[in-house]
Amino acid sequence: MKKTLISSVIIFLLSIFASQCFTQSVSPAAAPTQDQYAQNIEQLFFYIQNYYVDDVDPQKLYEGAIRGMLESLDDPHSTYLDKNAWRSMTDITVGNFGGVGLSITKEAVSTPEKPAYVKVASPIENSPGYKAGIKSGDLIVAIEGVDTSTITMEEVLGKLRGTVGESVTITIRRKGRQDFDVTLVRAIIENPTVKFTMIGSTGYIQLTEFGAKSALKFQEALDSFKAQNYKGLIIDLRNNGGGLLSAAVQIADMFMDEGLIVSTKSRLSFENTAYYAQRKNTIVKNLPVVILVNGNSASASEVLTAALKDSKKAYVVGTKTYGKGSVQIPRQLLNNDGFKITVAKHYSPDDVNIDKVGIMPDQEVKFNELTDDEAKTLESLLDSKVIEDYVDKNEDMTEAQIADYAEILYKKYKLEKSLLRKLIRNETDKVKPSRLYDLDYDVQLNAALKVINDGNFNQLMEKTVSLKQAEEKRKAEESNKALEK
């Protein structure tokens, strides 16, 4: 009887509290206002903090509420950004960050036999790490006394990056020497989004992100190629997930004398924007230009590709792009976190939005797909760690040595030899500055070079179709399929 009475009192009190918290002075037929929804969220936060059976970290509730609201939009591009994600995004869009200037790698799995220390791939020129004499292949075994084999890559980056002017001490392990400490003073490190070189007489630009300084660096590349009398240009946008729309517009403007580059359309008409060429064309006239794309080329990459394709300024090679035809803006929140949210969609010069559709290349070139048996063989090879162990014992392998070892691997692992050589190169590059291209393996890059060097570029361009023509063809095919059903 006593238990029943206590239970009844608790239920009664909770019922009163709940009614006070969540009942609004609104008739059943009337929809709650925005303010009332916000009040309900605030009251629920208070209720959980004070009455939930266990203590709950308020930050956990805060992040959960924000994630929940953004996920309810059913838009994969409107997302919450925690501290690390916000900082990574800022590094790209601003173009620099406070750090020590070391390109590093780290194995995901650490064992007592093989601790997953941080390995230096290369120091960035003129950075604190570079000036301190840190070399490719060095191991960072500790940061401020913390064993790097015991922490994640994310935690490593969190310790190395920080306020400009503050110092961080790392412990270096180098062959032939005892471990030694190096104290580095963090400085502004430029995030290199543009890398370039000449392949024969063709200029090659690898654009990894569209950052604040990408257009400036892109122009530097063009100036360098012009000084070397280049005969063609390849813009590699593969695996470029986008970035700043303004950077894509600025780069497109280097190719176009006039006309629309891209337009953005929002639900608020006064926020609609059209970006036109400003006659800043700096490209050599009638130069063969090829853009390389794949399924990870998205957003600003697709803006640039669409602009140059529709204006007949470039030929597109590779595979269909991702299909992200929307524009996001970032907003900072408490505690150095933030979010990004979709505010508009972008349209090509022919007024085509490629969201969830993508851009088909003028020439589709795919890497050979693995059969089920080959996929299992590759998985077995990677799990065995034999390449990793071999490269550890045979550093500075030449191309001839790479080819010889690929022949040895092929006896047990029946995979394409070019793939085996690629896997070996990837391992050797962990302790070297990464190479810009791999003509032995990269069939798409070879196809792009062939387009430029074959001498029939103008004829190929005449056969290309605009995004509008491609869209009309796609819709007609969909309509025919629907009628057939």
Coordinates of C-alpha atoms in Angstrom, one line a residue:
M1 CA 0.0 0.0 0.0
K2 CA 2.9 2.3 0.9
K3 CA 4.7 1.6 -2.3
T4 CA 1.5 2.2 -4.3
L5 CA 1.1 5.6 -2.5
I6 CA 4.7 6.7 -3.2
S7 CA 4.3 5.7 -6.9
S8 CA 1.1 7.6 -7.2
V9 CA 2.6 10.7 -5.7
I10 CA 5.7 10.5 -8.0
I11 CA 3.5 10.0 -11.1
F12 CA 1.2 12.9 -9.9
L13 CA 4.2 15.3 -9.4
L14 CA 5.8 14.3 -12.7
S15 CA 2.5 14.8 -14.5
I16 CA 2.2 18.3 -13.0
F17 CA 5.8 19.1 -14.0
A18 CA 5.4 17.8 -17.4
S19 CA 2.2 19.7 -18.0
Q20 CA 3.9 22.9 -16.8
C21 CA 6.9 22.2 -19.1
F22 CA 5.3 21.2 -22.3
T23 CA 1.7 22.3 -22.4
Q24 CA 1.4 25.5 -24.4
S25 CA -1.5 28.0 -24.2
V26 CA -2.7 27.1 -27.6
S27 CA -5.9 25.5 -28.8
P28 CA -5.7 21.9 -30.2
A29 CA -6.5 23.2 -33.7
A30 CA -3.7 25.8 -33.8
A31 CA -0.2 24.8 -34.9
P32 CA 2.6 25.7 -32.5
T33 CA 4.7 28.8 -33.3
Q34 CA 8.4 28.7 -33.9
D35 CA 8.9 30.3 -30.5
Q36 CA 6.8 27.5 -28.8
Y37 CA 8.9 24.8 -30.6
A38 CA 12.1 26.5 -29.3
Q39 CA 10.7 26.7 -25.8
N40 CA 9.8 23.0 -25.8
I41 CA 13.4 22.1 -26.8
E42 CA 14.8 24.3 -24.0
Q43 CA 12.4 22.8 -21.5
L44 CA 13.3 19.2 -22.5
F45 CA 17.0 20.1 -22.1
F46 CA 16.2 21.4 -18.6
Y47 CA 14.1 18.4 -17.7
I48 CA 16.7 15.8 -18.8
Q49 CA 19.5 17.7 -16.9
N50 CA 17.5 17.7 -13.7
Y51 CA 15.4 14.6 -13.7
Y52 CA 16.9 11.9 -15.9
V53 CA 18.0 8.9 -13.9
D54 CA 21.7 9.4 -14.7
D55 CA 23.9 12.5 -15.0
V56 CA 24.2 13.6 -18.6
D57 CA 26.9 15.8 -20.0
P58 CA 25.2 19.0 -21.3
Q59 CA 27.5 19.1 -24.3
K60 CA 26.3 15.7 -25.3
L61 CA 22.7 16.9 -25.2
Y62 CA 23.6 20.1 -27.1
E63 CA 25.4 18.2 -29.9
G64 CA 22.6 15.6 -30.1
A65 CA 20.0 18.3 -30.5
I66 CA 21.9 20.1 -33.2
R67 CA 22.7 16.9 -35.1
G68 CA 19.1 15.8 -34.8
M69 CA 17.7 19.0 -36.3
L70 CA 20.2 18.9 -39.2
E71 CA 19.6 15.2 -39.8
S72 CA 15.9 15.9 -40.0
L73 CA 16.5 17.9 -43.2
D74 CA 17.4 14.7 -44.9
D75 CA 20.3 16.6 -46.6
P76 CA 23.7 14.9 -46.4
H77 CA 25.4 18.2 -46.9
S78 CA 23.8 20.0 -44.0
T79 CA 25.8 18.7 -41.0
Y80 CA 27.1 19.5 -37.6
L81 CA 30.9 20.2 -37.4
D82 CA 32.6 19.3 -34.1
K83 CA 35.8 21.1 -33.1
N84 CA 38.1 19.0 -35.3
A85 CA 35.7 19.1 -38.3
W86 CA 35.3 22.8 -37.9
R87 CA 39.1 23.4 -37.8
S88 CA 39.7 21.1 -40.8
M89 CA 37.1 23.0 -42.8
T90 CA 38.7 26.4 -41.7
D91 CA 42.1 25.1 -42.7
I92 CA 40.8 24.6 -46.3
T93 CA 38.7 27.7 -46.7
V94 CA 41.1 30.1 -45.0
G95 CA 44.1 28.5 -46.6
N96 CA 46.4 28.3 -43.5
F97 CA 46.6 27.2 -39.9
G98 CA 48.9 27.2 -37.0
G99 CA 51.1 24.1 -37.2
V100 CA 54.6 22.7 -37.6
G101 CA 54.6 21.9 -41.3
L102 CA 55.0 18.1 -41.4
S103 CA 53.2 15.8 -43.8
I104 CA 52.7 12.6 -41.7
T105 CA 51.1 9.2 -41.8
K106 CA 50.1 6.7 -39.1
E107 CA 49.0 3.1 -39.1
A108 CA 45.5 2.5 -37.7
V109 CA 46.6 -0.6 -35.7
S110 CA 49.3 -0.5 -33.1
T111 CA 50.9 -3.7 -31.7
P112 CA 53.7 -4.3 -29.2
E113 CA 55.7 -5.8 -32.0
K114 CA 55.1 -2.9 -34.3
P115 CA 54.0 0.3 -32.5
A116 CA 52.0 2.7 -34.8
Y117 CA 54.3 5.7 -34.4
V118 CA 53.8 8.8 -36.5
K119 CA 55.9 8.7 -39.7
V120 CA 57.1 11.8 -41.4
A121 CA 56.4 11.6 -45.2
S122 CA 57.9 15.0 -45.9
P123 CA 58.4 18.4 -44.3
I124 CA 56.7 21.4 -45.9
E125 CA 59.3 23.8 -47.3
N126 CA 60.2 26.7 -45.1
S127 CA 58.0 25.4 -42.2
P128 CA 59.2 25.0 -38.6
G129 CA 59.7 21.3 -39.2
Y130 CA 61.7 21.9 -42.4
K131 CA 63.9 24.5 -40.7
A132 CA 64.5 22.2 -37.8
G133 CA 66.0 19.5 -40.1
I134 CA 63.3 16.9 -39.7
K135 CA 63.6 14.4 -42.6
S136 CA 61.3 12.1 -44.6
G137 CA 61.3 8.8 -42.8
D138 CA 61.7 10.1 -39.3
L139 CA 59.4 8.7 -36.6
I140 CA 57.7 11.0 -34.2
V141 CA 57.5 8.7 -31.2
A142 CA 56.2 11.2 -28.7
I143 CA 54.6 14.6 -28.6
E144 CA 55.0 16.5 -25.3
G145 CA 56.0 13.2 -23.8
V146 CA 52.9 11.4 -25.0
D147 CA 53.6 8.1 -26.8
T148 CA 52.2 8.6 -30.3
S149 CA 51.6 4.8 -30.8
T150 CA 48.9 5.1 -28.1
I151 CA 46.8 7.9 -29.6
T152 CA 44.8 8.4 -32.8
M153 CA 45.8 10.4 -35.8
E154 CA 43.1 12.9 -34.9
E155 CA 44.7 13.3 -31.4
V156 CA 48.1 13.7 -33.0
L157 CA 46.9 16.5 -35.2
G158 CA 45.3 18.1 -32.2
K159 CA 48.6 18.2 -30.4
L160 CA 50.7 19.4 -33.4
R161 CA 48.3 22.2 -34.4
G162 CA 47.6 25.1 -32.2
T163 CA 48.2 28.8 -31.6
V164 CA 50.7 30.5 -33.8
G165 CA 53.8 31.4 -31.7
E166 CA 53.4 28.7 -29.1
S167 CA 55.8 25.8 -29.0
V168 CA 55.5 22.0 -29.1
T169 CA 58.2 19.4 -28.3
I170 CA 58.3 16.2 -30.3
T171 CA 60.6 13.2 -29.9
I172 CA 62.3 12.0 -33.1
R173 CA 63.6 8.5 -33.8
R174 CA 66.0 8.3 -36.7
K175 CA 68.1 5.4 -37.9
G176 CA 71.6 5.5 -36.6
R177 CA 70.8 8.0 -33.8
Q178 CA 69.4 7.9 -30.3
D179 CA 66.0 9.4 -29.9
F180 CA 66.1 13.2 -29.6
D181 CA 63.8 16.0 -28.8
V182 CA 63.0 18.9 -31.1
T183 CA 61.0 22.0 -30.0
L184 CA 59.1 23.6 -32.8
V185 CA 57.4 27.0 -32.7
R186 CA 54.0 26.8 -34.5
A187 CA 53.6 29.1 -37.5
I188 CA 51.1 29.8 -40.2
I189 CA 51.2 26.8 -42.5
E190 CA 49.8 27.3 -46.0
N191 CA 47.4 24.5 -47.0
P192 CA 48.7 23.5 -50.5
T193 CA 45.6 22.9 -52.5
V194 CA 47.3 23.3 -55.9
K195 CA 50.3 21.2 -57.1
F196 CA 51.7 21.3 -60.6
T197 CA 54.4 20.1 -62.9
M198 CA 55.1 19.5 -66.6
I199 CA 54.5 16.1 -68.2
G200 CA 56.5 16.4 -71.4
S201 CA 55.1 19.5 -73.1
T202 CA 51.8 19.3 -71.2
G203 CA 51.1 21.3 -68.0
Y204 CA 49.5 19.2 -65.2
I205 CA 47.7 20.8 -62.3
Q206 CA 46.4 18.7 -59.4
L207 CA 43.7 20.7 -57.6
T208 CA 42.7 19.0 -54.3
E209 CA 40.4 21.6 -52.8
F210 CA 39.0 25.0 -53.7
G211 CA 40.5 27.2 -51.0
A212 CA 41.1 30.8 -50.5
K213 CA 44.5 30.8 -52.2
S214 CA 43.7 28.2 -54.9
A215 CA 43.1 30.7 -57.7
L216 CA 46.3 32.5 -57.0
K217 CA 48.3 29.3 -57.0
F218 CA 46.5 28.1 -60.2
Q219 CA 47.6 31.3 -62.0
E220 CA 51.2 30.7 -60.7
A221 CA 51.0 27.3 -62.4
L222 CA 49.8 28.7 -65.7
D223 CA 52.5 31.4 -65.6
S224 CA 55.1 28.6 -65.0
F225 CA 53.8 26.5 -67.9
K226 CA 53.7 29.5 -70.2
A227 CA 57.4 30.2 -69.5
Q228 CA 58.1 26.6 -70.5
N229 CA 56.0 26.9 -73.7
Y230 CA 53.4 24.3 -72.8
K231 CA 51.3 22.8 -75.6
G232 CA 48.4 21.5 -73.5
L233 CA 46.9 21.6 -70.1
I234 CA 45.4 18.9 -67.8
I235 CA 43.3 20.0 -64.7
D236 CA 43.0 17.0 -62.3
L237 CA 39.9 17.4 -60.2
R238 CA 39.6 13.7 -59.3
N239 CA 38.7 13.3 -55.6
N240 CA 38.3 17.0 -55.2
G241 CA 35.2 17.4 -53.0
G242 CA 34.8 21.1 -53.6
G243 CA 35.4 24.1 -51.3
L244 CA 34.9 27.8 -52.0
L245 CA 32.5 28.6 -54.9
S246 CA 34.4 31.9 -55.3
A247 CA 37.6 30.0 -56.1
A248 CA 35.9 27.9 -58.8
V249 CA 34.5 31.1 -60.3
Q250 CA 37.9 32.8 -60.3
I251 CA 39.6 29.9 -62.0
A252 CA 36.9 29.5 -64.6
D253 CA 37.3 33.3 -65.3
M254 CA 40.9 32.5 -66.4
F255 CA 39.5 30.5 -69.4
M256 CA 36.5 32.5 -70.4
D257 CA 36.3 35.9 -72.2
E258 CA 32.6 36.4 -71.5
G259 CA 29.4 34.7 -70.5
L260 CA 27.8 33.2 -67.4
I261 CA 30.1 31.0 -65.3
V262 CA 27.5 29.8 -62.7
S263 CA 24.3 31.0 -61.0
T264 CA 22.9 30.2 -57.6
K265 CA 19.3 30.1 -56.7
S266 CA 17.8 30.2 -53.2
R267 CA 14.2 30.1 -51.9
L268 CA 14.8 33.8 -51.2
S269 CA 14.9 35.4 -54.7
F270 CA 16.9 38.4 -53.5
E271 CA 19.7 36.1 -52.6
N272 CA 20.0 34.6 -56.1
T273 CA 23.3 35.4 -57.7
A274 CA 24.8 35.1 -61.2
Y275 CA 28.6 35.1 -61.7
Y276 CA 29.8 36.3 -65.1
A277 CA 33.3 36.2 -66.7
Q278 CA 35.2 39.4 -66.0
R279 CA 37.5 39.2 -69.1
K280 CA 40.4 38.0 -66.9
N281 CA 41.2 35.3 -69.4
T282 CA 44.9 34.4 -69.0
I283 CA 45.0 31.0 -70.7
V284 CA 46.9 30.6 -74.0
K285 CA 44.4 30.9 -76.9
N286 CA 43.4 27.6 -78.6
L287 CA 45.2 25.6 -76.0
P288 CA 44.0 22.0 -75.7
V289 CA 42.5 21.7 -72.1
V290 CA 41.4 18.4 -70.5
I291 CA 39.7 18.1 -67.1
L292 CA 40.0 14.8 -65.2
V293 CA 37.0 13.9 -63.0
N294 CA 35.7 10.9 -61.1
G295 CA 32.9 10.0 -58.7
N296 CA 34.5 12.0 -55.9
S297 CA 34.6 15.2 -58.0
A298 CA 31.9 17.3 -56.4
S299 CA 30.4 20.8 -55.8
A300 CA 32.9 23.5 -56.8
S301 CA 34.7 20.8 -58.9
E302 CA 31.5 20.4 -60.8
V303 CA 31.0 24.1 -61.1
L304 CA 34.3 24.5 -62.8
T305 CA 33.8 21.5 -65.0
A306 CA 30.3 22.6 -66.1
A307 CA 31.5 26.1 -66.9
L308 CA 34.4 25.0 -69.1
K309 CA 32.4 22.2 -70.7
D310 CA 29.4 24.3 -71.6
S311 CA 31.6 27.1 -72.9
K312 CA 33.5 24.7 -75.0
K313 CA 36.8 25.5 -73.3
A314 CA 37.7 22.0 -72.0
Y315 CA 37.3 18.3 -72.8
V316 CA 36.3 16.1 -69.9
V317 CA 37.8 12.7 -69.3
G318 CA 37.2 10.1 -66.5
T319 CA 34.0 8.9 -64.9
K320 CA 30.7 10.6 -63.9
T321 CA 31.1 13.2 -61.1
Y322 CA 29.4 13.0 -57.7
G323 CA 26.4 15.2 -58.4
K324 CA 26.4 17.8 -55.7
G325 CA 24.6 20.8 -57.1
S326 CA 24.1 22.7 -53.9
V327 CA 25.7 25.5 -51.9
Q328 CA 26.4 25.4 -48.2
I329 CA 27.5 28.2 -45.8
P330 CA 29.3 27.5 -42.5
R331 CA 28.4 29.1 -39.2
Q332 CA 30.4 28.9 -36.0
L333 CA 28.7 27.9 -32.8
L334 CA 29.9 27.6 -29.2
N335 CA 33.2 26.1 -28.2
N336 CA 34.8 26.4 -31.7
D337 CA 32.3 24.0 -33.3
G338 CA 29.8 24.9 -36.0
F339 CA 27.6 23.6 -38.8
K340 CA 27.1 24.0 -42.5
I341 CA 23.7 24.2 -44.1
T342 CA 22.4 24.2 -47.7
V343 CA 21.2 27.6 -48.7
A344 CA 21.0 27.4 -52.5
K345 CA 21.5 25.3 -55.6
H346 CA 24.0 26.1 -58.4
Y347 CA 23.2 26.0 -62.1
S348 CA 25.5 25.7 -65.1
P349 CA 25.7 28.3 -67.9
D350 CA 23.0 26.3 -69.7
D351 CA 20.8 26.5 -66.5
V352 CA 21.3 22.9 -65.5
N353 CA 21.5 21.7 -61.9
I354 CA 23.4 18.4 -61.6
D355 CA 22.4 17.6 -58.0
K356 CA 22.1 13.8 -57.6
V357 CA 22.8 13.5 -61.4
G358 CA 26.5 14.4 -61.9
I359 CA 28.3 15.3 -65.1
M360 CA 29.2 12.6 -67.6
P361 CA 32.6 13.0 -69.1
D362 CA 33.1 13.5 -72.9
Q363 CA 35.3 10.4 -72.8
E364 CA 34.6 7.8 -70.1
V365 CA 37.7 6.0 -68.9
K366 CA 37.5 3.5 -66.0
F367 CA 40.0 1.6 -64.1
N368 CA 39.7 -2.1 -64.5
E369 CA 37.3 -3.5 -61.9
L370 CA 38.5 -6.4 -59.7
T371 CA 36.7 -9.7 -60.0
D372 CA 35.4 -11.3 -56.8
D373 CA 38.5 -13.6 -56.7
E374 CA 40.8 -10.6 -57.3
A375 CA 39.2 -8.6 -54.6
K376 CA 39.8 -11.5 -52.1
T377 CA 43.3 -11.8 -53.3
L378 CA 43.9 -8.1 -52.8
E379 CA 42.4 -8.2 -49.3
S380 CA 44.7 -11.2 -48.5
L381 CA 47.7 -9.3 -49.8
L382 CA 46.9 -6.2 -47.8
D383 CA 46.2 -8.2 -44.6
S384 CA 49.5 -10.0 -44.9
K385 CA 51.5 -6.7 -44.6
V386 CA 54.2 -8.3 -46.9
I387 CA 54.6 -5.1 -49.0
E388 CA 54.9 -3.0 -45.9
D389 CA 57.5 -5.3 -44.3
Y390 CA 59.5 -5.5 -47.5
V391 CA 59.6 -1.8 -48.0
D392 CA 60.7 -1.3 -44.4
K393 CA 63.7 -3.4 -45.1
N394 CA 64.4 -2.0 -48.6
E395 CA 64.0 1.8 -48.5
D396 CA 64.6 4.0 -51.5
M397 CA 63.5 1.4 -54.0
T398 CA 64.1 2.2 -57.6
E399 CA 61.5 1.7 -60.3
A400 CA 63.5 -1.4 -61.5
Q401 CA 63.4 -2.8 -57.9
I402 CA 59.7 -2.1 -57.6
A403 CA 59.1 -3.9 -60.9
D404 CA 61.2 -6.9 -59.7
Y405 CA 59.4 -7.2 -56.4
A406 CA 56.0 -7.0 -58.3
E407 CA 57.1 -10.0 -60.3
I408 CA 57.8 -11.9 -57.1
L409 CA 54.4 -10.9 -55.6
Y410 CA 52.6 -12.0 -58.8
K411 CA 53.7 -15.6 -58.3
K412 CA 51.4 -15.8 -55.2
Y413 CA 49.0 -12.9 -55.7
K414 CA 47.5 -13.0 -59.2
L415 CA 46.7 -9.3 -59.7
E416 CA 47.5 -6.9 -62.5
K417 CA 51.2 -6.1 -62.3
S418 CA 50.6 -2.4 -62.7
L419 CA 48.3 -2.6 -59.6
L420 CA 51.1 -4.5 -57.7
R421 CA 53.6 -1.8 -58.6
K422 CA 51.2 0.9 -57.6
L423 CA 50.8 -0.7 -54.1
I424 CA 54.5 -0.9 -53.7
R425 CA 54.9 2.7 -54.7
N426 CA 52.2 3.8 -52.3
E427 CA 54.2 2.2 -49.5
T428 CA 57.5 3.7 -50.6
D429 CA 55.9 7.1 -50.8
K430 CA 55.0 7.0 -47.1
V431 CA 58.5 8.2 -46.4
K432 CA 58.8 10.5 -49.4
P433 CA 57.1 13.6 -50.8
S434 CA 54.1 12.2 -52.6
R435 CA 54.4 12.0 -56.3
L436 CA 52.0 14.0 -58.4
Y437 CA 51.2 11.3 -61.0
D438 CA 51.8 7.7 -61.9
L439 CA 51.8 7.0 -65.6
D440 CA 52.5 3.3 -65.1
Y441 CA 49.1 2.9 -63.4
D442 CA 46.9 5.9 -64.2
V443 CA 44.9 4.9 -67.3
Q444 CA 42.8 8.1 -67.0
L445 CA 45.7 10.4 -67.0
N446 CA 47.2 8.5 -70.0
A447 CA 43.9 9.0 -71.8
A448 CA 44.0 12.7 -71.1
L449 CA 47.5 13.0 -72.4
K450 CA 46.5 11.1 -75.6
V451 CA 43.6 13.5 -76.2
I452 CA 46.1 16.4 -76.1
N453 CA 48.9 14.8 -78.0
D454 CA 46.9 13.1 -80.8
G455 CA 46.4 16.4 -82.7
N456 CA 42.6 16.1 -83.2
F457 CA 41.5 18.1 -80.2
N458 CA 39.3 20.5 -82.1
Q459 CA 37.5 17.6 -83.8
L460 CA 36.8 16.0 -80.4
M461 CA 35.5 19.3 -79.0
E462 CA 33.0 19.6 -81.9
K463 CA 31.4 16.3 -80.9
T464 CA 30.9 17.2 -77.2
V465 CA 27.4 17.9 -75.9
S466 CA 26.4 20.6 -73.4
L467 CA 24.9 19.7 -70.0
K468 CA 21.5 20.9 -71.3
Q469 CA 21.7 18.4 -74.2
A470 CA 22.8 15.6 -71.9
E471 CA 19.9 16.5 -69.5
E472 CA 17.3 16.4 -72.3
K473 CA 18.7 13.0 -73.5
R474 CA 18.6 11.6 -70.0
K475 CA 15.0 12.8 -69.4
A476 CA 13.9 11.3 -72.8
E477 CA 15.4 8.0 -71.9
E478 CA 13.7 8.0 -68.5
S479 CA 10.4 8.9 -70.2
N480 CA 10.8 6.0 -72.7
K481 CA 11.5 3.5 -69.9
A482 CA 8.4 4.7 -68.0
L483 CA 6.3 4.2 -71.1
E484 CA 7.7 0.7 -71.6
K485 CA 6.6 -0.3 -68.1

